[in-house]
Short mmCIF file of C-alpha atoms in Angstrom, two decimals:
data_model
loop_
_atom_site.label_atom_id
_atom_site.label_comp_id
_atom_site.label_asym_id
_atom_site.label_seq_id
_atom_site.Cartn_x
_atom_site.Cartn_y
_atom_site.Cartn_z
CA MET I 1 108.43 79.15 92.79
CA LYS I 2 109.99 79.76 89.38
CA LYS I 3 110.49 83.27 88.06
CA VAL I 4 107.99 84.34 85.42
CA ASN I 5 109.46 85.74 82.21
CA ILE I 6 106.84 88.42 81.51
CA ASP I 7 108.46 89.27 78.16
CA ARG I 8 107.93 85.71 76.94
CA VAL I 9 104.40 85.60 78.33
CA TYR I 10 103.47 88.89 76.69
CA HIS I 11 104.82 88.03 73.25
CA THR I 12 103.34 84.52 73.31
CA LEU I 13 99.88 85.88 74.13
CA GLU I 14 100.36 88.63 71.56
CA LYS I 15 100.82 86.03 68.80
CA ASP I 16 97.82 84.09 70.10
CA PHE I 17 95.69 87.25 70.09
CA GLU I 18 96.37 87.81 66.39
CA LYS I 19 94.58 84.54 65.57
CA VAL I 20 91.33 85.13 67.47
CA ALA I 21 88.46 87.59 67.64
CA ALA I 22 89.35 90.69 69.63
CA PRO I 23 87.39 91.62 72.79
CA VAL I 24 84.36 93.79 72.07
CA VAL I 25 85.87 97.09 73.28
CA ASP I 26 88.84 96.63 70.95
CA LEU I 27 86.45 95.92 68.09
CA ILE I 28 84.49 99.10 68.78
CA GLN I 29 87.75 101.07 68.65
CA ILE I 30 88.74 99.42 65.36
CA GLN I 31 85.30 100.04 63.85
CA THR I 32 84.67 103.60 65.08
CA GLN I 33 87.92 105.24 66.24
CA ASP I 34 85.60 107.14 68.59
CA PRO I 35 86.53 107.60 72.29
CA PHE I 36 82.87 108.27 73.14
CA LYS I 37 81.72 104.95 71.72
CA VAL I 38 84.64 103.12 73.32
CA LEU I 39 83.64 104.65 76.66
CA VAL I 40 79.99 103.59 76.25
CA ALA I 41 80.97 100.09 75.15
CA THR I 42 83.30 99.75 78.12
CA ILE I 43 80.58 100.82 80.57
CA LEU I 44 78.15 98.35 79.00
CA SER I 45 80.66 95.49 78.92
CA ALA I 46 81.10 95.24 82.68
CA ARG I 47 79.79 91.86 83.91
CA THR I 48 78.38 91.11 80.48
CA LYS I 49 79.43 88.60 77.84
CA ASP I 50 81.19 90.08 74.82
CA GLN I 51 78.62 88.71 72.38
CA THR I 52 75.78 90.41 74.25
CA THR I 53 77.71 93.68 74.48
CA ALA I 54 78.51 93.59 70.77
CA GLU I 55 74.87 93.00 69.83
CA VAL I 56 73.63 95.79 72.09
CA CYS I 57 76.29 98.24 70.86
CA GLU I 58 75.36 97.54 67.26
CA LYS I 59 71.73 98.36 68.04
CA LEU I 60 72.52 101.31 70.30
CA PHE I 61 74.93 103.10 67.97
CA LYS I 62 72.30 103.19 65.23
CA LYS I 63 70.49 105.70 67.46
CA ILE I 64 73.33 107.14 69.58
CA ASN I 65 76.18 108.78 67.67
CA THR I 66 77.33 111.46 70.14
CA TYR I 67 76.89 111.94 73.86
CA ARG I 68 74.21 114.58 73.23
CA ASP I 69 71.96 111.95 71.66
CA PHE I 70 71.28 110.48 75.10
CA ASN I 71 69.37 113.68 75.86
CA ASN I 72 66.76 112.59 73.32
CA TYR I 73 65.81 109.53 75.36
CA THR I 74 64.34 108.97 78.80
CA GLU I 75 66.13 106.70 81.23
CA LYS I 76 63.42 104.09 80.64
CA GLN I 77 64.00 104.26 76.89
CA ILE I 78 67.74 103.86 77.38
CA ARG I 79 67.04 100.78 79.49
CA GLU I 80 65.11 99.34 76.58
CA LEU I 81 67.92 100.18 74.16
CA ILE I 82 70.61 98.42 76.19
CA PHE I 83 68.66 95.39 77.45
CA PRO I 84 69.78 92.56 78.05
CA ILE I 85 73.10 94.07 79.20
CA GLY I 86 73.99 93.05 82.75
CA PHE I 87 72.86 95.61 85.34
CA TYR I 88 71.11 97.49 82.54
CA LYS I 89 69.05 99.62 84.92
CA ASN I 90 72.14 101.03 86.64
CA LYS I 91 73.95 101.51 83.34
CA ALA I 92 70.97 103.30 81.81
CA SER I 93 71.11 105.73 84.72
CA TYR I 94 74.84 106.33 84.12
CA LEU I 95 74.33 106.94 80.40
CA LYS I 96 71.46 109.32 81.02
CA LYS I 97 73.67 111.39 83.33
CA LEU I 98 76.69 111.26 81.02
CA PRO I 99 75.91 114.30 78.78
CA ALA I 100 75.42 116.73 81.66
CA THR I 101 78.52 115.52 83.47
CA LEU I 102 80.67 115.65 80.35
CA GLU I 103 79.61 119.19 79.57
CA LYS I 104 79.95 120.42 83.13
CA LEU I 105 83.38 118.95 83.82
CA PHE I 106 85.03 118.57 80.41
CA LYS I 107 83.13 120.79 77.96
CA GLY I 108 81.82 117.73 76.14
CA VAL I 109 85.23 116.20 75.43
CA ILE I 110 86.00 112.64 76.55
CA PRO I 111 89.02 112.99 78.87
CA ASP I 112 92.11 110.86 78.29
CA THR I 113 93.36 110.34 81.84
CA VAL I 114 92.24 107.90 84.52
CA ASP I 115 91.89 110.59 87.18
CA GLU I 116 89.49 112.54 84.97
CA LEU I 117 87.54 109.60 83.56
CA VAL I 118 86.61 108.25 87.00
CA LYS I 119 84.63 111.46 87.56
CA LEU I 120 82.12 110.29 84.95
CA PRO I 121 79.04 108.29 86.01
CA GLY I 122 79.57 104.54 85.99
CA VAL I 123 83.33 104.78 85.41
CA GLY I 124 85.64 103.03 87.86
CA ARG I 125 89.38 102.53 87.57
CA LYS I 126 89.10 99.42 85.40
CA THR I 127 86.87 101.17 82.89
CA ALA I 128 88.99 104.32 82.95
CA ASN I 129 92.23 102.44 82.37
CA LEU I 130 90.71 100.48 79.50
CA VAL I 131 89.43 103.63 77.80
CA VAL I 132 92.82 105.31 78.15
CA ALA I 133 94.60 102.29 76.67
CA VAL I 134 92.15 101.37 73.91
CA ALA I 135 90.66 104.71 72.85
CA PHE I 136 93.76 106.86 73.31
CA GLN I 137 96.55 104.27 73.00
CA LYS I 138 98.20 105.65 76.13
CA PRO I 139 99.90 103.51 78.80
CA ALA I 140 97.36 102.38 81.39
CA VAL I 141 97.18 99.30 83.60
CA CYS I 142 93.67 97.93 83.16
CA VAL I 143 93.01 95.07 85.57
CA ASP I 144 89.80 93.10 85.31
CA ILE I 145 89.01 89.66 86.72
CA HIS I 146 90.96 87.91 83.93
CA VAL I 147 94.15 89.93 84.42
CA HIS I 148 93.89 89.62 88.20
CA ARG I 149 93.36 85.86 88.00
CA ILE I 150 96.01 85.02 85.43
CA MET I 151 98.75 87.25 86.84
CA ASN I 152 98.28 85.61 90.25
CA ARG I 153 98.10 82.10 88.77
CA LEU I 154 101.33 82.73 86.95
CA GLY I 155 102.91 83.79 90.22
CA TYR I 156 104.01 87.09 88.68
CA ILE I 157 102.25 88.98 91.48
CA LYS I 158 100.57 88.01 94.74
CA THR I 159 97.52 90.15 95.40
CA LYS I 160 93.99 89.81 96.74
CA THR I 161 92.03 92.36 94.70
CA PRO I 162 92.10 93.85 91.19
CA LEU I 163 93.08 97.22 92.66
CA GLU I 164 96.05 95.64 94.46
CA SER I 165 96.95 93.92 91.18
CA GLU I 166 96.85 97.21 89.29
CA MET I 167 99.21 98.85 91.76
CA ALA I 168 101.55 95.84 91.78
CA LEU I 169 101.66 95.69 87.99
CA ARG I 170 102.34 99.42 87.74
CA LYS I 171 105.49 98.83 89.77
CA LYS I 172 106.60 95.57 88.19
CA MET I 173 105.43 95.26 84.58
CA PRO I 174 107.39 97.17 81.89
CA GLU I 175 105.42 100.20 80.74
CA LYS I 176 105.89 99.23 77.08
CA TYR I 177 103.33 96.45 77.67
CA TRP I 178 100.64 98.53 79.37
CA VAL I 179 98.62 99.56 76.32
CA LYS I 180 97.96 96.10 74.88
CA PHE I 181 98.38 93.54 77.64
CA ASN I 182 94.79 93.71 78.90
CA SER I 183 93.40 92.70 75.50
CA PHE I 184 95.72 89.70 75.34
CA PHE I 185 94.96 88.49 78.86
CA VAL I 186 91.20 89.02 78.59
CA SER I 187 91.06 87.04 75.36
CA TYR I 188 93.13 84.22 76.86
CA GLY I 189 91.15 84.21 80.10
CA GLN I 190 87.84 83.96 78.29
CA ARG I 191 88.98 81.02 76.17
CA LEU I 192 91.47 78.94 78.16
CA CYS I 193 92.59 80.28 81.55
CA LYS I 194 89.09 80.14 83.00
CA PRO I 195 88.12 80.64 86.65
CA ILE I 196 87.13 76.96 87.06
CA ASN I 197 88.93 74.12 85.30
CA PRO I 198 91.40 76.16 83.26
CA GLU I 199 92.57 74.18 80.24
CA CYS I 200 96.19 73.79 81.28
CA ASN I 201 96.62 70.93 78.80
CA ARG I 202 96.23 73.47 75.97
CA CYS I 203 98.08 76.35 77.63
CA ILE I 204 100.74 78.07 75.54
CA ILE I 205 102.34 79.73 78.57
CA TYR I 206 102.32 76.56 80.69
CA ASP I 207 106.11 76.58 81.08
CA GLN I 208 105.97 80.08 82.60
CA CYS I 209 103.11 79.37 84.99
CA ASN I 210 103.42 78.39 88.64
CA ARG I 211 99.71 77.43 88.64
CA VAL I 212 99.13 79.04 92.02
CA ASP I 213 95.95 77.64 93.61
CA VAL I 214 94.99 75.88 90.37
CA LYS I 215 92.86 72.76 90.54
CA THR I 216 91.95 71.46 87.12
CA LYS I 217 90.92 68.27 85.36
CA HIS I 218 92.71 69.55 82.23
CA ALA I 219 96.30 69.32 83.46
CA LYS I 220 99.27 68.54 81.23
CA ASN I 221 101.04 65.25 81.82
#
């Protein structure tokens, strides 16, 4: 197996990212510069297409500007506001609980560390890492299904779960890449390095990839 040059991979995907639409959470940060709205968008985005998340956030943020605004709505009303987000019933419950938890634990301030963020309802390590990186521009290794898949396909790491991938990347990947790499990999995974039939014939990091466990009809000759 050839050694993966992560510097080359990172900078190649960075240039690619500049040409395409950013993932929805990045767009919310660009548009609002508001950690609260980035947090909400990140919670909503889990297992939901970016287009759906963007449409729901646009509608939601016309009514919800601060965490206290959730107190003005019942859980049922929040469900209606965020439908058709994936798992909208669970997420409505998290958002309804968010104001009380924020005030009790953090005096209403969105925390900027992973260990603190995971204490909030509906926030796991992936969400927490993404909020730290996107909202606060602090180094954080956010591993979702795209990062987990592509890093293992490349042969840069060999792990079985996103959590294992996060820990492996913390040890191996240069910290200077932590803040932005998730955005690059998510964008690339959504468009080209897909779970089934990745488009290897169009891949711009093909020469760095060991294509571990890849079976595709779109292979380069």
